[in-house]
Tab-separated table of C-alpha atoms (C1' of nucleotides) in Angstrom:
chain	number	residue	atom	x	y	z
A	1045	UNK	CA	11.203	-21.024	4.634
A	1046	UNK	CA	13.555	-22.805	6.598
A	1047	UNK	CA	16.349	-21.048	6.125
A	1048	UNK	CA	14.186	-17.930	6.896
A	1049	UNK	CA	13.504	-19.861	10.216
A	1050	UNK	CA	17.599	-20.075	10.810
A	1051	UNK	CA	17.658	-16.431	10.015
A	1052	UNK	CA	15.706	-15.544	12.519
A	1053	UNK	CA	16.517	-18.327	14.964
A	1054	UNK	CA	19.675	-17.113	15.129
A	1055	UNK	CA	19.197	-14.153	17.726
A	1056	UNK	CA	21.577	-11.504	19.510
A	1057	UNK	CA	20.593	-8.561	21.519
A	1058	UNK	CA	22.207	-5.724	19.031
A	1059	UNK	CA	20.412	-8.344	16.101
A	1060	UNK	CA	17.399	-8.134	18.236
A	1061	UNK	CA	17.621	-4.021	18.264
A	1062	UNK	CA	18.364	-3.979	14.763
A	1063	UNK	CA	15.510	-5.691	13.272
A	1064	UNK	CA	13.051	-3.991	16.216
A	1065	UNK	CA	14.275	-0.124	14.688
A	1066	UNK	CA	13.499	-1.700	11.564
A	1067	UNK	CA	9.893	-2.564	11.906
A	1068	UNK	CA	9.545	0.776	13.594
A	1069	UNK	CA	10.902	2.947	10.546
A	1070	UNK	CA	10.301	0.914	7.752
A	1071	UNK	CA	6.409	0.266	8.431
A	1072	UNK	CA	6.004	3.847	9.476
A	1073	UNK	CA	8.124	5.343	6.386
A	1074	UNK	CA	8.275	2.849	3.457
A	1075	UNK	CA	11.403	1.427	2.269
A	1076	UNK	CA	12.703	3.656	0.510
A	1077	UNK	CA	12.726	6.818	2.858
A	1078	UNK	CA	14.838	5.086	5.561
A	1079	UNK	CA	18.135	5.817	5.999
A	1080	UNK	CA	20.716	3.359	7.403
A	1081	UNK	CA	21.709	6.011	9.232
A	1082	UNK	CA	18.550	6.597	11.118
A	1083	UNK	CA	18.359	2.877	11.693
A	1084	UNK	CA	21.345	2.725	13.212
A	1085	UNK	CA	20.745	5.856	14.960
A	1086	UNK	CA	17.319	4.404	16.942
A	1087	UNK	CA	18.940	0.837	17.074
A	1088	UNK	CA	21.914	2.802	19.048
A	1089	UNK	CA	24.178	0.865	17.106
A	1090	UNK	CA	27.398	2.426	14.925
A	1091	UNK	CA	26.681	1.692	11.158
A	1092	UNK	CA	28.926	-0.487	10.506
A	1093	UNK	CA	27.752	-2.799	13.405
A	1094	UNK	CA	24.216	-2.959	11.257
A	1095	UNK	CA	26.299	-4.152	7.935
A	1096	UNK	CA	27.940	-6.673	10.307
A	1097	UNK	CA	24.409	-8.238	10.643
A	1098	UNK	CA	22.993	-7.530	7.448
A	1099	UNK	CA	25.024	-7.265	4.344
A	1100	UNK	CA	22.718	-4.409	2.959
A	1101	UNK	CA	19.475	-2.373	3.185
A	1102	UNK	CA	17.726	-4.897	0.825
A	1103	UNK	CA	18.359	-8.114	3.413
A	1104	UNK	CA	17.672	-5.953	6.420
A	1105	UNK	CA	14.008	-5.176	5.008
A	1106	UNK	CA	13.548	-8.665	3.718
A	1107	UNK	CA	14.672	-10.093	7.293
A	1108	UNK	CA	11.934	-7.391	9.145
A	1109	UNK	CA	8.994	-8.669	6.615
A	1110	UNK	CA	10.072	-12.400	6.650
A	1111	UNK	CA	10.065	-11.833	10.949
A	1112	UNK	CA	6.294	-10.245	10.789
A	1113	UNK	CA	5.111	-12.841	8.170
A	1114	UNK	CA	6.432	-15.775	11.026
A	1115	UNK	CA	4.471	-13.165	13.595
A	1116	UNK	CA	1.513	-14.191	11.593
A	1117	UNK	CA	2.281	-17.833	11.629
A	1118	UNK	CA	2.316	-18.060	14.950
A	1119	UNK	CA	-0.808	-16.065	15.537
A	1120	UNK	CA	-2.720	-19.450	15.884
A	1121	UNK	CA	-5.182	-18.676	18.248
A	1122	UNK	CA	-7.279	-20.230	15.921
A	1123	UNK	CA	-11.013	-18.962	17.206
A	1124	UNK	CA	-12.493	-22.876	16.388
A	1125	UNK	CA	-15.560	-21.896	18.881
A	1126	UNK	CA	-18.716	-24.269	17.407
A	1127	UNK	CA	-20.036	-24.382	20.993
A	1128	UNK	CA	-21.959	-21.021	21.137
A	1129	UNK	CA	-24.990	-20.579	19.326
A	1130	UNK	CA	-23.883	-19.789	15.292
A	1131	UNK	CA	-25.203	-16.353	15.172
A	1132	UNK	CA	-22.727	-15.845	18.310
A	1133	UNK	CA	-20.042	-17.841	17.077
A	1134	UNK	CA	-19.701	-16.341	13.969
A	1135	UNK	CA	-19.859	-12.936	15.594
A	1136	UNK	CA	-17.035	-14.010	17.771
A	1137	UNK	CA	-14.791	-15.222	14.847
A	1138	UNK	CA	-16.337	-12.244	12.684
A	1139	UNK	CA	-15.045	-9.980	15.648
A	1140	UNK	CA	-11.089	-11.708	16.126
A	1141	UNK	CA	-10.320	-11.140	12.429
A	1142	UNK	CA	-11.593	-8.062	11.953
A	1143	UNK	CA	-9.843	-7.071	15.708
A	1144	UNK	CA	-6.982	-8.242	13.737
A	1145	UNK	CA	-6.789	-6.977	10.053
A	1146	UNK	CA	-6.586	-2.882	11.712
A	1147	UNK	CA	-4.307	-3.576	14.037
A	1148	UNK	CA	-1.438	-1.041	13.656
A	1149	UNK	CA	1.378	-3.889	13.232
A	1150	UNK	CA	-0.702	-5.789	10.062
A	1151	UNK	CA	-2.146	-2.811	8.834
A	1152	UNK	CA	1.760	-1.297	8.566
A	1153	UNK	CA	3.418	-4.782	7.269
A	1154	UNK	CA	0.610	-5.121	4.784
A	1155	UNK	CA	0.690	-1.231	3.508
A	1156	UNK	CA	4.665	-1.658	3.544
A	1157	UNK	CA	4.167	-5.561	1.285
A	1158	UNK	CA	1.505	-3.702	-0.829
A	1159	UNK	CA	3.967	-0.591	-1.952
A	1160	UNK	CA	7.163	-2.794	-2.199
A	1161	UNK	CA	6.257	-6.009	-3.353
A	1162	UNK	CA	7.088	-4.714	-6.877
A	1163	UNK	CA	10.859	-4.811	-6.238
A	1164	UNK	CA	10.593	-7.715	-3.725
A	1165	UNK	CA	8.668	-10.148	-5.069
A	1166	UNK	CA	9.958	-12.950	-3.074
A	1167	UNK	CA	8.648	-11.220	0.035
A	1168	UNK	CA	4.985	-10.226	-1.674
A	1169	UNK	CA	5.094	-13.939	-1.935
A	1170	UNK	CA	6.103	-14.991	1.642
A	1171	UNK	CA	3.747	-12.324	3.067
A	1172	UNK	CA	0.816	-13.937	1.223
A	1173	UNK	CA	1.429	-17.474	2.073
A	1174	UNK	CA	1.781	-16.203	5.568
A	1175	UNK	CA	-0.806	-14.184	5.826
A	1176	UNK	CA	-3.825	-14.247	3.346
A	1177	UNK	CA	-3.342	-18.464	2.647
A	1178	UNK	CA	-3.083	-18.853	6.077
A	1179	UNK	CA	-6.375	-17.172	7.391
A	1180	UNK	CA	-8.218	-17.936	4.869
A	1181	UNK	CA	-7.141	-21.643	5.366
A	1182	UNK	CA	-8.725	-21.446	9.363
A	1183	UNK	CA	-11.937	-19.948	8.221
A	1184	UNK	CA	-12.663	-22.159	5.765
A	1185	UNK	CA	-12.070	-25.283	8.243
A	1186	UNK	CA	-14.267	-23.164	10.538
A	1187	UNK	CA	-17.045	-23.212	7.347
A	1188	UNK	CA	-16.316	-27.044	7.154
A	1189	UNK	CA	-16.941	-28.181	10.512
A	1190	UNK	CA	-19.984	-25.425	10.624
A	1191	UNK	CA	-21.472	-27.236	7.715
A	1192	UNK	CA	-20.358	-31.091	9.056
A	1193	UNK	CA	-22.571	-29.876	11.917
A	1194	UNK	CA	-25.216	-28.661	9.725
A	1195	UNK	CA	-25.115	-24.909	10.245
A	1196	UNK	CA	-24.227	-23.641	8.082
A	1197	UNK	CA	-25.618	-24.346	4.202
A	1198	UNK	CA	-23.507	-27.496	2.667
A	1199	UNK	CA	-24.234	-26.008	-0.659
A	1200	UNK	CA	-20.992	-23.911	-1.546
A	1201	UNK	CA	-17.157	-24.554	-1.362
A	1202	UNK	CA	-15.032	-23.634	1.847
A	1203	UNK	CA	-12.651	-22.299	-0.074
A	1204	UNK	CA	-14.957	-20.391	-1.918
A	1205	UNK	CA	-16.667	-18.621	0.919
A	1206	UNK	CA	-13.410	-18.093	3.615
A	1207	UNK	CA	-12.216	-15.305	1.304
A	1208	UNK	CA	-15.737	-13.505	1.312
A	1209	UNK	CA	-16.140	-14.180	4.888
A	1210	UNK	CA	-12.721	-12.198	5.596
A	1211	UNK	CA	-13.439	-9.582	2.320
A	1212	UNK	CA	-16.378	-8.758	4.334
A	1213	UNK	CA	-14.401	-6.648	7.007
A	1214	UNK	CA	-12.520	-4.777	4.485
A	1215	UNK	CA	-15.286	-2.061	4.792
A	1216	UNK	CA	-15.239	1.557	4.789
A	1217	UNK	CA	-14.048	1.272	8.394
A	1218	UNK	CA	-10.920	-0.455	7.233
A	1219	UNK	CA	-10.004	1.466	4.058
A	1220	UNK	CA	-10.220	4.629	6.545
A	1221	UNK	CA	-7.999	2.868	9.271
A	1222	UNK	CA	-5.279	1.813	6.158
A	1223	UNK	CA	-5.452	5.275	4.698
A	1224	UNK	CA	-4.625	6.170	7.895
A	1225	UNK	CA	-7.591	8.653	8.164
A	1226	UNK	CA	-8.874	7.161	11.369
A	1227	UNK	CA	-5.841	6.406	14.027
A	1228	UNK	CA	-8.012	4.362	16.393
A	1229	UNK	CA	-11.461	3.591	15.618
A	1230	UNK	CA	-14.054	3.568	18.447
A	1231	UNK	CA	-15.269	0.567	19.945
A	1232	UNK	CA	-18.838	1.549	18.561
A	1233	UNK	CA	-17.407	1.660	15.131
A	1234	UNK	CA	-15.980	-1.931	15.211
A	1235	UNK	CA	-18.678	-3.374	17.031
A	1236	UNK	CA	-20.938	-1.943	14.765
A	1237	UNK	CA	-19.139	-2.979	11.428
A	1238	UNK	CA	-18.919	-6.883	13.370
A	1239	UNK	CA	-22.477	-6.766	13.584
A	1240	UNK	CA	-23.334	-5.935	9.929
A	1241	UNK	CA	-21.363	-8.541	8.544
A	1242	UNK	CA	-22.324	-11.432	10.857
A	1243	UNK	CA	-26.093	-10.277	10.001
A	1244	UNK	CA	-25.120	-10.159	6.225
A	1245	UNK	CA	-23.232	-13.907	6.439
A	1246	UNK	CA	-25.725	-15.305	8.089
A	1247	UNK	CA	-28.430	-14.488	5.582
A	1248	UNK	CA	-25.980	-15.841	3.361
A	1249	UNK	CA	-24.611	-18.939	4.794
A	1250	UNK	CA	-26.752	-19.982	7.527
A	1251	UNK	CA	-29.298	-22.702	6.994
B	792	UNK	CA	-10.868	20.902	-4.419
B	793	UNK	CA	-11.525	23.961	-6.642
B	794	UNK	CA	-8.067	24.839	-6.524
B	795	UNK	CA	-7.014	21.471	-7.675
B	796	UNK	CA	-8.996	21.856	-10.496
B	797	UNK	CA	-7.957	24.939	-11.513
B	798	UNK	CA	-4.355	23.245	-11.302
B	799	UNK	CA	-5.343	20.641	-13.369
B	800	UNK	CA	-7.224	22.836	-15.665
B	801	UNK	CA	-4.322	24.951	-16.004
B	802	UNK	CA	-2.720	22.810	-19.578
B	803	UNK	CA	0.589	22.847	-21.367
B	804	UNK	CA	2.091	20.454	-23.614
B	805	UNK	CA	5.145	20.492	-20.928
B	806	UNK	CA	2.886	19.950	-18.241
B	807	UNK	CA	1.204	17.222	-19.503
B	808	UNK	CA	4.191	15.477	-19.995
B	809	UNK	CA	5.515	16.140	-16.728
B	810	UNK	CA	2.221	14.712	-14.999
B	811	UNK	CA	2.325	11.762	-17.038
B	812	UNK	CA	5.577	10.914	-16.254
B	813	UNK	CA	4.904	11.480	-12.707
B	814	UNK	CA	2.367	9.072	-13.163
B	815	UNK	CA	4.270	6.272	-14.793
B	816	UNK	CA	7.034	6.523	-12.026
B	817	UNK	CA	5.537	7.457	-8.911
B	818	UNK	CA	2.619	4.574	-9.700
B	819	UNK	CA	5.145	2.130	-10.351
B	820	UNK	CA	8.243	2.491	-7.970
B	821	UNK	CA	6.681	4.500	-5.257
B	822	UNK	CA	7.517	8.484	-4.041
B	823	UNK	CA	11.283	8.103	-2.607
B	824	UNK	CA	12.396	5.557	-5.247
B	825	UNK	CA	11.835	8.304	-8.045
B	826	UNK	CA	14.008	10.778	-8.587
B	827	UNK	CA	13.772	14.075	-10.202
B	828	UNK	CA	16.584	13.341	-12.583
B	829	UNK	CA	14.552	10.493	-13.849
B	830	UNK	CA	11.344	12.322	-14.149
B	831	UNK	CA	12.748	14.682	-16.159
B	832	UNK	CA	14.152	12.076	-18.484
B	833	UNK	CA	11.363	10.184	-19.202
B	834	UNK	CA	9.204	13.905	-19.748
B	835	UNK	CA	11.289	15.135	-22.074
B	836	UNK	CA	12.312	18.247	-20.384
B	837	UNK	CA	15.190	19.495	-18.407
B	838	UNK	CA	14.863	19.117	-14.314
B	839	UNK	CA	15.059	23.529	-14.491
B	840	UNK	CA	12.087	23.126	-16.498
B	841	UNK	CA	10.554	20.636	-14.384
B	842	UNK	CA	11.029	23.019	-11.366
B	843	UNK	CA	9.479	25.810	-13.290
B	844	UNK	CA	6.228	23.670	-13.307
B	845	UNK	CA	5.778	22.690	-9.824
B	846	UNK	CA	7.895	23.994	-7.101
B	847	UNK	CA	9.304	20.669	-6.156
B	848	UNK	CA	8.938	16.789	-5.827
B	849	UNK	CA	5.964	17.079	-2.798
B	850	UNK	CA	3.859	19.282	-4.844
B	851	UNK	CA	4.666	17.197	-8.320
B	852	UNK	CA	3.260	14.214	-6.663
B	853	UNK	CA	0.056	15.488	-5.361
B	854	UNK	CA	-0.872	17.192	-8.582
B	855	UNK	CA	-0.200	13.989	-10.465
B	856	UNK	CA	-2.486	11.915	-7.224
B	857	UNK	CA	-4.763	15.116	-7.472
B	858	UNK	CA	-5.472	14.393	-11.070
B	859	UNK	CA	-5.697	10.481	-10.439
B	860	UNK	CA	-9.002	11.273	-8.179
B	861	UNK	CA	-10.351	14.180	-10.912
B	862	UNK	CA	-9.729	10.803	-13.229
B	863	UNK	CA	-11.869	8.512	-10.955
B	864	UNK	CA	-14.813	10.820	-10.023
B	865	UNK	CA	-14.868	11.467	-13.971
B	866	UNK	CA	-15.570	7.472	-14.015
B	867	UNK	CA	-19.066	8.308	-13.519
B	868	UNK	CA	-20.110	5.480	-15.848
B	869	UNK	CA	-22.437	4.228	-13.341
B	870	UNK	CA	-24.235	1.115	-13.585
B	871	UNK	CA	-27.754	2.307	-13.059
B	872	UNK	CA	-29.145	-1.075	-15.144
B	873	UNK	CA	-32.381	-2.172	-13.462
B	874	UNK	CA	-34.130	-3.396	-16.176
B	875	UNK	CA	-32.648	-6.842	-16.713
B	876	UNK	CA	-34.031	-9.390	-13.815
B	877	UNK	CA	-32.185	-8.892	-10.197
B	878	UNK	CA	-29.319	-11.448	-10.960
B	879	UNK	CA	-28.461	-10.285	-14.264
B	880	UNK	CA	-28.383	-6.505	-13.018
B	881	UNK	CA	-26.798	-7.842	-10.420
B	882	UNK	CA	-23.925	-9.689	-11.900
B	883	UNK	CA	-23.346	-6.398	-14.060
B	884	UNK	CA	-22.749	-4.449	-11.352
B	885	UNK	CA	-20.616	-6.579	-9.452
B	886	UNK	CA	-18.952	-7.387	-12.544
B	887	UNK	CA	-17.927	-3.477	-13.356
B	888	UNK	CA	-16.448	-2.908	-10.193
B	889	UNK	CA	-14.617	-5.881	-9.882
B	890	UNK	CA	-12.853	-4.571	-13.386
B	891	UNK	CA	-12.244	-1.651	-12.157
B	892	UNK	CA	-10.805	-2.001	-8.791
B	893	UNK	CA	-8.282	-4.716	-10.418
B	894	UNK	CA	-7.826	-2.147	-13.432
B	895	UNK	CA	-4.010	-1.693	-13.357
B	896	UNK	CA	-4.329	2.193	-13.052
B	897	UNK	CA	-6.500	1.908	-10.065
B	898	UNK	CA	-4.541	-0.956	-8.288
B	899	UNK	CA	-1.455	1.259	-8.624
B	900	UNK	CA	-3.041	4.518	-7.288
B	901	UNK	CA	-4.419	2.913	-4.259
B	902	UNK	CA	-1.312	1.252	-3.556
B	903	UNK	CA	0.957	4.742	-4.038
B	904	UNK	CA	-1.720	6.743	-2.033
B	905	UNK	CA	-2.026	4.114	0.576
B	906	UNK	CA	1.871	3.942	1.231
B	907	UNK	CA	2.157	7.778	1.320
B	908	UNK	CA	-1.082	8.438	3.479
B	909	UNK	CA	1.062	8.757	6.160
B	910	UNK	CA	3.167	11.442	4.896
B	911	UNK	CA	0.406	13.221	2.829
B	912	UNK	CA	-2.524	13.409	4.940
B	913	UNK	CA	-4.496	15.678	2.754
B	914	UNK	CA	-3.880	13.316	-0.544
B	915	UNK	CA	-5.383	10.469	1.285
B	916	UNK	CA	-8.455	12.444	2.016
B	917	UNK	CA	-9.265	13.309	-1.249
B	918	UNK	CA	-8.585	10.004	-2.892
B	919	UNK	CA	-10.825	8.892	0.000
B	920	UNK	CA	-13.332	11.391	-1.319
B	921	UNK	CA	-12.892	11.049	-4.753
B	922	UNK	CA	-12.624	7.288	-4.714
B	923	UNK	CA	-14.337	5.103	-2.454
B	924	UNK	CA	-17.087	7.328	-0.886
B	925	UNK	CA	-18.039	8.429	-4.532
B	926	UNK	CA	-18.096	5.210	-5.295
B	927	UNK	CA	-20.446	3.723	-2.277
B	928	UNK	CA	-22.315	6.459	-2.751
B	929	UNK	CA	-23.395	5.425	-6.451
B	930	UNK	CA	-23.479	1.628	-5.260
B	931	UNK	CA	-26.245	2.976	-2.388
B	932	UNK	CA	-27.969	4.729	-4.958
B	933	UNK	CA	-28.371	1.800	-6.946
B	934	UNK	CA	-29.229	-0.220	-3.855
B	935	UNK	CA	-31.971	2.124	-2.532
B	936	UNK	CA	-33.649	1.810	-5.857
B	937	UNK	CA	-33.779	-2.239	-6.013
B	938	UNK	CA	-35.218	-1.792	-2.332
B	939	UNK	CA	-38.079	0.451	-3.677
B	940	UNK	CA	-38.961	-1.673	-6.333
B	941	UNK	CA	-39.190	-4.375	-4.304
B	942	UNK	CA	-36.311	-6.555	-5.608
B	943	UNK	CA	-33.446	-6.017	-2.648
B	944	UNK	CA	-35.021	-6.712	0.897
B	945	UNK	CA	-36.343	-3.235	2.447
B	946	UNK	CA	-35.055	-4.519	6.310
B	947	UNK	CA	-30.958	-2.562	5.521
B	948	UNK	CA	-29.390	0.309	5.742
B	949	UNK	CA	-28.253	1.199	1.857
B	950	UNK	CA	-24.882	2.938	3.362
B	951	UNK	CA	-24.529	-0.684	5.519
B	952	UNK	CA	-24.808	-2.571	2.369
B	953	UNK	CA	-22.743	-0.672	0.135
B	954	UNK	CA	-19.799	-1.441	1.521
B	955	UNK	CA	-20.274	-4.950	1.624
B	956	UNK	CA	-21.136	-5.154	-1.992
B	957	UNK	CA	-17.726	-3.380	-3.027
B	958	UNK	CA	-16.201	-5.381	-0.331
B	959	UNK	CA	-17.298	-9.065	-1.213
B	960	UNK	CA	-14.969	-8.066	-4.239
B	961	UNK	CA	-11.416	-8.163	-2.148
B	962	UNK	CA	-10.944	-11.454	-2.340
B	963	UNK	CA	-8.002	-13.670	-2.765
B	964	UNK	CA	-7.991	-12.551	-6.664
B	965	UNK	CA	-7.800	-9.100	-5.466
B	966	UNK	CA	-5.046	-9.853	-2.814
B	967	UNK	CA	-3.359	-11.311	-5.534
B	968	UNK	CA	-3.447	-8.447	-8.058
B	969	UNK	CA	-2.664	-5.681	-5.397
B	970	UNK	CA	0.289	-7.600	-4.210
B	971	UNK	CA	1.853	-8.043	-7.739
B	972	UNK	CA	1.710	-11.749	-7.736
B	973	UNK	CA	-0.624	-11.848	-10.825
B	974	UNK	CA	0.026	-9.288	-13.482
B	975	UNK	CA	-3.498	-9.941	-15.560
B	976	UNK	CA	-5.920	-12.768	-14.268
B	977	UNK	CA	-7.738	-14.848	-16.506
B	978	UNK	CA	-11.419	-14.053	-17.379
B	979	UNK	CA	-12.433	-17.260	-16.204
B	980	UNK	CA	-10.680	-15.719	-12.436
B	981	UNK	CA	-12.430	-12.659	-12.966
B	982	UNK	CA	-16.008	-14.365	-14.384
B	983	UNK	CA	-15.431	-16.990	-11.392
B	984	UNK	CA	-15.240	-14.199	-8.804
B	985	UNK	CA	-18.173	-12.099	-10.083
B	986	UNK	CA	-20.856	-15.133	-9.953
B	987	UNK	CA	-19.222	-16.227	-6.362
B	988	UNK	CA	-20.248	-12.795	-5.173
B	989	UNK	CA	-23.279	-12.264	-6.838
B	990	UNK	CA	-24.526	-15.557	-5.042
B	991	UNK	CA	-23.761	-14.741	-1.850
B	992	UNK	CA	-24.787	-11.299	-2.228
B	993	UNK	CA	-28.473	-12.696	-3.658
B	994	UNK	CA	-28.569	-15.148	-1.172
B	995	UNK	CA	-28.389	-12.006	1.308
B	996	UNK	CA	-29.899	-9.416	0.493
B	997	UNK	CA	-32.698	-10.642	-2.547
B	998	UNK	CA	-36.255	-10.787	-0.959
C	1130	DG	C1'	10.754	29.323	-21.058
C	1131	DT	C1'	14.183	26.147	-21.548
C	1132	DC	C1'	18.504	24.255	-21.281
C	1133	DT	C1'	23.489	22.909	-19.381
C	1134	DA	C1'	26.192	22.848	-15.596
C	1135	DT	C1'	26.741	22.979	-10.819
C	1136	DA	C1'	26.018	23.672	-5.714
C	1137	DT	C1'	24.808	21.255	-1.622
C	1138	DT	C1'	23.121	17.617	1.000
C	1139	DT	C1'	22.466	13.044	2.038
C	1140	DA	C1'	22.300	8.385	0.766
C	1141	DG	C1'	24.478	3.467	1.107
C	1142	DA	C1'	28.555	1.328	2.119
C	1143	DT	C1'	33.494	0.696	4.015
C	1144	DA	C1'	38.456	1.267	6.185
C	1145	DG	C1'	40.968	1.069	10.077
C	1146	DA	C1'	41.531	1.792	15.188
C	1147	DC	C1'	40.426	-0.478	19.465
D	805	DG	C1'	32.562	-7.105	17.435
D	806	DT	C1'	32.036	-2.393	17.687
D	807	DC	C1'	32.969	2.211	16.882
D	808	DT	C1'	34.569	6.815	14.436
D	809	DA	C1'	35.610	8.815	10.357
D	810	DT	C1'	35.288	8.734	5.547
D	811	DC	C1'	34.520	7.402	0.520
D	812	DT	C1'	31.664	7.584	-3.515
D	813	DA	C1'	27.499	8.048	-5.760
D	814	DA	C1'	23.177	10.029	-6.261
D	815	DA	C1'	19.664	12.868	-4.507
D	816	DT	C1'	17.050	17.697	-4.529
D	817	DA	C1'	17.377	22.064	-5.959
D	818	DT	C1'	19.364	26.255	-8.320
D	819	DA	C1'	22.448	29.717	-11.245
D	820	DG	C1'	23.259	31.575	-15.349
D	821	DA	C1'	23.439	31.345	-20.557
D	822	DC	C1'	20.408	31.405	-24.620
DNA sequence: GTCTATATTTAGATAGAC
DNA sequence: GTCTATCTAAATATAGAC
C-alpha cells in the first residue's frame, strides 16, 4: 500500500491527464474495450508519452483503481453524529451512505472491480479493503458508541450488524442505478428508500 | 420477449453448443476479452459456422444473456412454505436466496450484465425483468401472505419490504463472492449469514 | 451447412527524430 | 520527454470449396 502511495505521490501534469482519461474511459467502457489509442487521444498525449508513464495497459488500469480505492480512503467524513435524536441520526448516516454508494464515480469503480477482478485479483483485493472494510469499519463504531450510549440494543455484534446496516441500501433503487437503468434518481426516490430503511433498522436495532 | 423465446426455442445441436460456449466465456472473462476465434474453439465448430448462427458477436451475446434470464424466471421454485412456525419459514426463505444469489451461475451473470449495461441497454432491462423484479415479486407474495395470517406485522408496504429482505443478503459474504475473493464459502459462512438476517429481519418485521 | 483460408481493421507496443 | 510513424499480432468478419 505504500508503494501504491509513492505511485501516486509521485505526480506530473501529463501523469495527472493520463490517469484522469483513464478513469473516464475505463469506468465508462470496461477494461477491455479501451484502446491506448483513445487514451492517449483524450489525454492529448502521443502514445508513446503514455508508455513513458506506464509500462503497459495492465499498470495503467491498476494505477486508475489503486487512485479511486485511496479516493475512498480519504472520504473520511466520517458522519459520527450521536447528538440528534437516534431516529434522526440514523437517518442522517442512513442518508450519507446511501448518497454515496450511487454516486456515478463508486458506482463505475465498483461495476469496473466487479467485471475485472477475475484477472486482477490484487486490485479486487485493494478495492475491498478500501472500500467495503473500510465503511463497514465506521458504521460499526457508529453501532458501538450507539449502544455504549444505550440506543441502540447491546444484544448483537457491531460487526455483525454494519454490513446489514449498509446491505440495506442496496435496494431496488440501487440495482436500477448500477444497471444503469435509472441515470439520476429523483430526490423523492432516495429520500424515500432513506426512510424505509431507517424505519426498518430501527425496529431492528433500536431499544 | 416473445421473440427471444422463439430464438431460444429455435434448437440445434450446433446451437447449443455455440450458446454454451458463449456462456462459459463471456461469464467468465467478460464481452471484449472473448474472441470469436476462441468461441468457436471451445464449440466445436468453425467461426463460418458460428456466423451462420448469429450474425455476429453483439447478437451472440444477448442470445446467450437472453437465455440466462429465460433460465432464472424458469427458477420458479418458490418458497411458498408457511406451514413451519415464522422463524423456521423464515430462515428457509432467506436461506434459498442467499444460495442462489451466491450460486456461481448467477454471480457471473449479474456481474457480465452489470459491466455491459452500459453498452446493451435493452439486456439490462430484461435481466432486470427477468431477475430481480421476478424475484421481489415472489418474495412480496410470500410477504403479503405472513401479513394476512397474522405472523409479519400488517403496518408495511410488501413491495417496501421485499427489497429489504433480498437485500439484508448483500453482505460482506456476498461482497466477497461477487468480487472473486472467495471462490466457495463455507456452510458455516453461508448458515452464519442466513440466521444473522433472519434475526434482524424477525426482530423487524414479526408482530 | 460446414469447413479452410483469407481479407481487413484495429489492437498493444516501439523505433527514431527532435 | 515528447512526438510521428510504424511493427507485429490478433481481432471481427467473409469468400469460396466441399
Amino acid at each position: 500500500m505504500s508503494a501504491q502511495a509513492d505511485i501516486i505521490a509521485t505526480e506530473s501534469p501529463k501523469r495527472r491527464q493520463i490517469l484522469d482519461a483513464a478513469g473516464q474511459l475505463f469506468l465508462k467502457d470496461g477494461y477491455a474495450a479501451v484502446s491506448m489509442d483513445a487514451l492517449a487521444r483524450l489525454a492529448g498525449v502521443s502514445k508513446a508519452t503514455l508508455y513513458a508513464y506506464f509500462p503497459g495497459k495492465d499498470a495503467l488500469f491498476g494505477a486508475m483503481v489503486a487512485e479511486r480505492c485511496a479516493g475512498m480512503l480519504a472520504q473520511d467524513r466520517l458522519i459520527s453524529d450521536h447528538d440528534a435524536p437516534l431516529a434522526e441520526a440514523m437517518r442522517r448516516l442512513i442518508d450519507f451512505w446511501l448518497r454515496f454508494l450511487i454516486s456515478p464515480d463508486v458506482v463505475s469503480t465498483y461495476r469496473t472491480v466487479l467485471a475485472e477482478g477475475a484477472r486482477f485479483p490484487d486490485l479486487a483485493r485493494a478495492f475491498f479493503e478500501a472500500g467495503p472494510v473500510m465503511g463497514l469499519g465506521w458504521v460499526g463504531e457508529w453501532i458501538a458508541e450507539e449502544q455504549r450510549r444505550g440506543r441502540l440494543r447491546p444484544d448483537f455484534d457491531p460487526r455483525v450488524a454494519a454490513p446489514q446496516f449498509i446491505a440495506l441500501l442496496r435496494g431496488e433503487l440501487y440495482i436500477k442505478i448500477a444497471l444503469g437503468l435509472v441515470a439520476e434518481p429523483s430526490e423523492e426516490a432516495v429520500a424515500a428508500e432513506v426512510d424505509a430503511a431507517t424505519d426498518t433498522l430501527l425496529r431492528a436495532f433500536a431499544v
